PDB file of C-alpha atoms in Angstrom:
ATOM      1  CA  PRO G   1      17.300   5.475  27.236  1.00 40.00           C
ATOM      2  CA  LEU G   2      14.947   5.762  24.376  1.00 47.00           C
ATOM      3  CA  ASN G   3      12.948   2.914  23.370  1.00 50.00           C
ATOM      4  CA  LEU G   4      12.784   2.745  19.836  1.00 52.00           C
ATOM      5  CA  SER G   5      10.748  -0.298  17.742  1.00 54.00           C
ATOM      6  CA  LEU G   6      12.328  -1.193  14.165  1.00 53.00           C
ATOM      7  CA  LYS G   7       9.327   0.284  12.694  1.00 51.00           C
ATOM      8  CA  THR G   8       9.845   3.295  14.280  1.00 55.00           C
ATOM      9  CA  ILE G   9      13.259   2.733  13.175  1.00 52.00           C
ATOM     10  CA  ARG G  10      12.217   2.137   9.891  1.00 52.00           C
ATOM     11  CA  ARG G  11      10.046   5.065   9.679  1.00 53.00           C
ATOM     12  CA  LYS G  12      12.656   7.507  10.520  1.00 53.00           C
ATOM     13  CA  GLN G  13      14.964   5.975   7.913  1.00 50.00           C
ATOM     14  CA  LEU G  14      12.104   6.621   4.997  1.00 49.00           C
ATOM     15  CA  LYS G  15      12.184  10.016   6.585  1.00 48.00           C
ATOM     16  CA  SER G  16      14.977  11.412   6.617  1.00 47.00           C
ATOM     17  CA  GLN G  17      15.947   9.110   2.627  1.00 43.00           C
ATOM     18  CA  SER G  18      18.382  12.087   1.574  1.00 39.00           C
ATOM     19  CA  HIS G  19      20.504  11.317   5.067  1.00 39.00           C
ATOM     20  CA  PHE G  20      19.947   7.653   4.976  1.00 38.00           C
ATOM     21  CA  TYR G  21      19.822   5.398   2.139  1.00 40.00           C
ATOM     22  CA  THR G  22      18.177   2.101   2.404  1.00 44.00           C
ATOM     23  CA  ASN G  23      20.246  -0.875   1.214  1.00 46.00           C
ATOM     24  CA  ARG G  24      18.315  -0.715  -2.407  1.00 46.00           C
ATOM     25  CA  ALA G  25      18.864   3.159  -2.858  1.00 50.00           C
ATOM     26  CA  GLN G  26      22.741   3.345  -1.207  1.00 71.00           C
ATOM     27  CA  PRO G  27      24.194   1.311  -4.818  1.00 81.00           C
ATOM     28  CA  ALA G  28      22.045   3.524  -6.909  1.00 84.00           C
ATOM     29  CA  ARG G  29      23.210   7.088  -4.944  1.00 85.00           C
ATOM     30  CA  MET G  30      26.765   6.400  -6.250  1.00 87.00           C
ATOM     31  CA  PHE G  31      25.775   6.796 -10.018  1.00 91.00           C
ATOM     32  CA  GLU G  32      24.031  10.086  -9.183  1.00 92.00           C
ATOM     33  CA  THR G  33      26.864  12.319 -10.564  1.00 91.00           C
ATOM     34  CA  GLU G  34      26.572  10.918 -13.610  1.00 92.00           C
ATOM     35  CA  ILE G  35      22.741  10.938 -14.125  1.00 94.00           C
ATOM     36  CA  LYS G  36      22.844  15.038 -12.447  1.00 94.00           C
ATOM     37  CA  LYS G  37      25.381  15.494 -15.851  1.00 92.00           C
ATOM     38  CA  LEU G  38      22.549  13.675 -17.626  1.00 92.00           C
ATOM     39  CA  LEU G  39      20.173  16.095 -16.363  1.00 94.00           C
ATOM     40  CA  ALA G  40      22.393  19.404 -16.286  1.00 93.00           C
ATOM     41  CA  LYS G  41      22.371  19.580 -20.120  1.00 93.00           C
ATOM     42  CA  HIS G  42      18.551  19.570 -20.400  1.00 93.00           C
ATOM     43  CA  VAL G  43      17.481  21.706 -16.844  1.00 92.00           C
ATOM     44  CA  LYS G  44      18.433  24.061 -15.122  1.00 88.00           C
ATOM     45  CA  GLY G  45      18.504  24.324 -11.251  1.00 85.00           C
ATOM     46  CA  ASP G  46      17.780  22.183  -8.517  1.00 87.00           C
ATOM     47  CA  LEU G  47      18.656  18.560  -9.513  1.00 92.00           C
ATOM     48  CA  THR G  48      17.696  16.754  -6.597  1.00 93.00           C
ATOM     49  CA  LEU G  49      17.230  12.917  -7.082  1.00 94.00           C
ATOM     50  CA  GLU G  50      15.015  10.487  -5.107  1.00 93.00           C
ATOM     51  CA  ILE G  51      14.906   6.856  -4.779  1.00 91.00           C
ATOM     52  CA  PRO G  52      11.372   5.395  -6.056  1.00 92.00           C
ATOM     53  CA  PRO G  53       9.057   3.697  -4.115  1.00 88.00           C
ATOM     54  CA  ASP G  54       8.531   0.609  -5.877  1.00 90.00           C
ATOM     55  CA  PRO G  55      11.652  -1.139  -7.471  1.00 88.00           C
ATOM     56  CA  THR G  56      10.014  -1.105 -11.313  1.00 92.00           C
ATOM     57  CA  LEU G  57      10.072   2.243 -11.648  1.00 94.00           C
ATOM     58  CA  GLY G  58      13.725   2.720 -11.664  1.00 93.00           C
ATOM     59  CA  ASP G  59      16.743   3.343  -9.459  1.00 93.00           C
ATOM     60  CA  LEU G  60      16.785   6.683  -9.079  1.00 94.00           C
ATOM     61  CA  ALA G  61      13.849   9.270 -10.599  1.00 95.00           C
ATOM     62  CA  PHE G  62      13.865  13.194 -10.764  1.00 96.00           C
ATOM     63  CA  PRO G  63      10.778  15.293  -9.986  1.00 96.00           C
ATOM     64  CA  CYS G  64       9.549  17.768 -12.144  1.00 95.00           C
ATOM     65  CA  PHE G  65       7.205  19.655  -9.853  1.00 94.00           C
ATOM     66  CA  SER G  66       9.343  22.436  -9.486  1.00 91.00           C
ATOM     67  CA  LEU G  67       9.755  23.419 -13.407  1.00 93.00           C
ATOM     68  CA  ALA G  68       5.946  23.571 -13.657  1.00 91.00           C
ATOM     69  CA  LYS G  69       5.589  26.910 -12.938  1.00 89.00           C
ATOM     70  CA  GLU G  70       9.111  28.009 -14.774  1.00 90.00           C
ATOM     71  CA  LEU G  71       7.793  26.189 -18.209  1.00 91.00           C
ATOM     72  CA  LYS G  72       4.071  26.775 -18.030  1.00 93.00           C
ATOM     73  CA  LYS G  73       3.564  23.352 -18.519  1.00 94.00           C
ATOM     74  CA  GLY G  74       2.198  20.451 -16.240  1.00 96.00           C
ATOM     75  CA  PRO G  75       4.779  18.292 -14.547  1.00 95.00           C
ATOM     76  CA  VAL G  76       3.736  15.035 -16.227  1.00 96.00           C
ATOM     77  CA  LEU G  77       4.196  16.613 -19.841  1.00 96.00           C
ATOM     78  CA  ILE G  78       7.838  18.500 -19.037  1.00 96.00           C
ATOM     79  CA  ALA G  79       9.135  14.539 -17.315  1.00 96.00           C
ATOM     80  CA  ARG G  80       7.560  13.144 -20.755  1.00 97.00           C
ATOM     81  CA  GLU G  81       9.409  15.377 -22.910  1.00 96.00           C
ATOM     82  CA  LEU G  82      13.253  15.080 -20.668  1.00 95.00           C
ATOM     83  CA  ALA G  83      12.739  11.355 -20.878  1.00 96.00           C
ATOM     84  CA  LEU G  84      12.445  11.618 -24.560  1.00 95.00           C
ATOM     85  CA  SER G  85      14.989  14.343 -25.230  1.00 95.00           C
ATOM     86  CA  ILE G  86      17.768  12.974 -22.412  1.00 94.00           C
ATOM     87  CA  LYS G  87      20.036   9.851 -23.923  1.00 92.00           C
ATOM     88  CA  ALA G  88      20.541   7.221 -22.136  1.00 90.00           C
ATOM     89  CA  LYS G  89      24.521   6.883 -21.270  1.00 89.00           C
ATOM     90  CA  ASP G  90      26.196   4.416 -19.284  1.00 87.00           C
ATOM     91  CA  PRO G  91      25.517   3.759 -16.282  1.00 91.00           C
ATOM     92  CA  VAL G  92      21.844   4.795 -17.405  1.00 94.00           C
ATOM     93  CA  GLU G  93      20.166   1.735 -19.309  1.00 94.00           C
ATOM     94  CA  LYS G  94      17.081   3.596 -20.124  1.00 95.00           C
ATOM     95  CA  ILE G  95      14.750   6.831 -19.396  1.00 96.00           C
ATOM     96  CA  GLU G  96      11.350   6.827 -18.773  1.00 96.00           C
ATOM     97  CA  ALA G  97       8.598   9.007 -17.522  1.00 97.00           C
ATOM     98  CA  HIS G  98       5.918   7.790 -15.035  1.00 95.00           C
ATOM     99  CA  GLY G  99       3.527  10.586 -13.649  1.00 95.00           C
ATOM    100  CA  ALA G 100       5.337  13.668 -13.388  1.00 95.00           C
ATOM    101  CA  TYR G 101       8.654  11.726 -12.545  1.00 97.00           C
ATOM    102  CA  VAL G 102      11.409  11.020 -14.816  1.00 97.00           C
ATOM    103  CA  ASN G 103      12.878   7.605 -13.790  1.00 97.00           C
ATOM    104  CA  PHE G 104      16.182   6.175 -14.489  1.00 96.00           C
ATOM    105  CA  PHE G 105      17.512   2.248 -15.033  1.00 96.00           C
ATOM    106  CA  LEU G 106      20.702   1.795 -14.040  1.00 94.00           C
ATOM    107  CA  ASN G 107      22.934  -0.937 -15.793  1.00 93.00           C
ATOM    108  CA  LYS G 108      22.752  -3.823 -13.450  1.00 92.00           C
ATOM    109  CA  ASP G 109      25.853  -5.237 -14.497  1.00 93.00           C
ATOM    110  CA  ARG G 110      27.906  -1.738 -13.843  1.00 91.00           C
ATOM    111  CA  LEU G 111      26.073  -1.026 -10.501  1.00 89.00           C
ATOM    112  CA  ALA G 112      26.864  -4.761  -9.281  1.00 90.00           C
ATOM    113  CA  ALA G 113      30.230  -4.422 -10.137  1.00 91.00           C
ATOM    114  CA  ALA G 114      30.722  -0.925  -8.951  1.00 89.00           C
ATOM    115  CA  VAL G 115      28.651  -2.549  -5.127  1.00 89.00           C
ATOM    116  CA  ILE G 116      31.247  -5.645  -5.177  1.00 91.00           C
ATOM    117  CA  GLU G 117      33.953  -2.648  -5.408  1.00 91.00           C
ATOM    118  CA  LYS G 118      32.530  -0.950  -2.605  1.00 88.00           C
ATOM    119  CA  VAL G 119      32.142  -3.873  -0.131  1.00 90.00           C
ATOM    120  CA  ALA G 120      35.968  -5.190  -1.037  1.00 93.00           C
ATOM    121  CA  SER G 121      37.018  -1.595  -0.125  1.00 92.00           C
ATOM    122  CA  GLU G 122      34.808  -0.406   3.086  1.00 89.00           C
ATOM    123  CA  LYS G 123      34.774  -4.415   4.464  1.00 91.00           C
ATOM    124  CA  GLU G 124      32.744  -4.741   7.620  1.00 89.00           C
ATOM    125  CA  LYS G 125      31.882  -1.204   7.362  1.00 88.00           C
ATOM    126  CA  TYR G 126      29.639  -1.313   4.102  1.00 86.00           C
ATOM    127  CA  GLY G 127      26.644  -0.101   4.672  1.00 83.00           C
ATOM    128  CA  ARG G 128      27.073   1.954   8.062  1.00 85.00           C
ATOM    129  CA  ALA G 129      24.773   4.262   8.647  1.00 83.00           C
ATOM    130  CA  ASP G 130      24.498   7.550  11.461  1.00 86.00           C
ATOM    131  CA  ILE G 131      20.539   8.082  11.284  1.00 88.00           C
ATOM    132  CA  GLY G 132      21.323   6.882  15.257  1.00 89.00           C
ATOM    133  CA  SER G 133      24.076   9.462  15.809  1.00 90.00           C
ATOM    134  CA  GLY G 134      23.636  10.850  19.379  1.00 92.00           C
ATOM    135  CA  LYS G 135      20.578   8.426  19.964  1.00 94.00           C
ATOM    136  CA  THR G 136      20.289   5.672  22.673  1.00 94.00           C
ATOM    137  CA  ILE G 137      17.979   2.592  22.353  1.00 92.00           C
ATOM    138  CA  LEU G 138      17.049   0.121  24.858  1.00 91.00           C
ATOM    139  CA  VAL G 139      16.909  -3.726  23.772  1.00 90.00           C
ATOM    140  CA  GLU G 140      15.376  -5.960  26.263  1.00 84.00           C
ATOM    141  CA  TYR G 141      16.033  -9.944  25.759  1.00 80.00           C
ATOM    142  CA  SER G 142      13.391 -12.366  26.900  1.00 77.00           C
ATOM    143  CA  SER G 143      12.130 -11.978  30.245  1.00 76.00           C
ATOM    144  CA  PRO G 144      12.218 -15.308  31.611  1.00 76.00           C
ATOM    145  CA  ASN G 145      10.234 -16.286  35.015  1.00 75.00           C
ATOM    146  CA  ILE G 146      12.714 -17.476  37.197  1.00 74.00           C
ATOM    147  CA  ALA G 147      10.533 -19.556  39.580  1.00 76.00           C
ATOM    148  CA  LYS G 148       9.699 -21.533  35.545  1.00 79.00           C
ATOM    149  CA  PRO G 149      12.322 -23.751  33.705  1.00 81.00           C
ATOM    150  CA  LEU G 150      14.027 -21.783  31.112  1.00 79.00           C
ATOM    151  CA  GLY G 151      12.654 -22.934  27.613  1.00 81.00           C
ATOM    152  CA  ILE G 152      13.993 -22.737  23.803  1.00 83.00           C
ATOM    153  CA  HIS G 153      11.436 -19.297  23.289  1.00 79.00           C
ATOM    154  CA  HIS G 154      14.192 -18.029  25.841  1.00 78.00           C
ATOM    155  CA  LEU G 155      16.927 -18.440  23.482  1.00 84.00           C
ATOM    156  CA  ARG G 156      15.068 -17.369  20.343  1.00 86.00           C
ATOM    157  CA  SER G 157      14.389 -13.828  21.908  1.00 83.00           C
ATOM    158  CA  THR G 158      17.281 -13.272  23.301  1.00 85.00           C
ATOM    159  CA  VAL G 159      18.894 -14.076  19.399  1.00 89.00           C
ATOM    160  CA  ILE G 160      16.505 -11.710  18.166  1.00 90.00           C
ATOM    161  CA  GLY G 161      17.100  -8.676  20.840  1.00 89.00           C
ATOM    162  CA  GLU G 162      21.150  -9.450  20.159  1.00 92.00           C
ATOM    163  CA  SER G 163      20.381  -9.159  16.624  1.00 93.00           C
ATOM    164  CA  VAL G 164      18.113  -5.867  17.207  1.00 92.00           C
ATOM    165  CA  LYS G 165      20.994  -4.502  19.074  1.00 94.00           C
ATOM    166  CA  ARG G 166      23.484  -5.392  16.428  1.00 93.00           C
ATOM    167  CA  ILE G 167      21.616  -3.423  13.778  1.00 93.00           C
ATOM    168  CA  ALA G 168      21.143  -0.509  15.881  1.00 93.00           C
ATOM    169  CA  SER G 169      24.689  -0.112  16.288  1.00 93.00           C
ATOM    170  CA  PHE G 170      25.428  -0.251  13.256  1.00 93.00           C
ATOM    171  CA  SER G 171      22.754   2.436  12.565  1.00 91.00           C
ATOM    172  CA  GLY G 172      25.022   4.830  15.120  1.00 92.00           C
ATOM    173  CA  TYR G 173      22.900   4.373  17.907  1.00 94.00           C
ATOM    174  CA  ARG G 174      24.047   3.638  21.549  1.00 94.00           C
ATOM    175  CA  THR G 175      22.512   0.400  22.747  1.00 94.00           C
ATOM    176  CA  GLU G 176      22.068  -0.468  25.923  1.00 92.00           C
ATOM    177  CA  SER G 177      20.335  -4.154  26.549  1.00 89.00           C
ATOM    178  CA  ILE G 178      18.708  -5.958  29.634  1.00 85.00           C
ATOM    179  CA  THR G 179      16.742  -8.726  31.017  1.00 79.00           C
ATOM    180  CA  PRO G 180      14.110  -8.298  32.579  1.00 76.00           C
ATOM    181  CA  LEU G 181      13.364 -10.784  35.114  1.00 70.00           C
ATOM    182  CA  GLY G 182       9.725 -12.073  34.791  1.00 63.00           C
ATOM    183  CA  ASP G 183       6.994 -12.064  37.456  1.00 55.00           C
ATOM    184  CA  TRP G 184       9.087 -10.869  40.395  1.00 56.00           C
ATOM    185  CA  GLY G 185       6.252  -9.778  41.990  1.00 53.00           C
ATOM    186  CA  VAL G 186       4.834 -13.368  42.305  1.00 51.00           C
ATOM    187  CA  LEU G 187       8.325 -14.631  43.605  1.00 50.00           C
ATOM    188  CA  GLN G 188       7.883 -12.028  46.466  1.00 51.00           C
ATOM    189  CA  VAL G 189       4.427 -13.100  47.400  1.00 52.00           C
ATOM    190  CA  LEU G 190       5.801 -16.641  47.645  1.00 50.00           C
ATOM    191  CA  GLY G 191       8.848 -15.735  49.590  1.00 53.00           C
ATOM    192  CA  GLU G 192       6.474 -13.967  51.677  1.00 60.00           C
ATOM    193  CA  LYS G 193       3.590 -17.010  52.174  1.00 56.00           C
ATOM    194  CA  LEU G 194       7.331 -19.608  53.195  1.00 53.00           C
TER     195      LEU G 194
END
């Protein structure tokens, strides 16, 4: 089994963002087709949209780097020109240039309605991902010392471990969980002395 931390899982999510969408990004991706239609009137070729690293930069962004060579202009200038020439149309509320990106801000009411509709239709499967497909994660619960009384902290770490297991399962990982017994060596030494 593969032993991964939440930090490792998150790093892999960010690296494979085109295949796995964070909770913030997933609803915005529902409107990707509409935004690409707006862009297609002004841009030929690859219309790949990205998720901005900061929510204040919009919901989706179009990088202009690939257009620089073809248009013989800087990507920042291209982004400014595109942002001015594309007219915001529902579900897009506004369009801004930020550096070499054209950032699209979605209408929050329309976005919220779409999310509620999607949650209602998908029910408990809403947000499910497959980033862990074919992979296994081992989750270790609390490791109580069996020679000492259990404490409330053992329950806390068991609850956290179960939560991690459920999140990993929901993300497509096959999960295994164990509760290793702590200080087994101490018990062996005690047993020999008795």
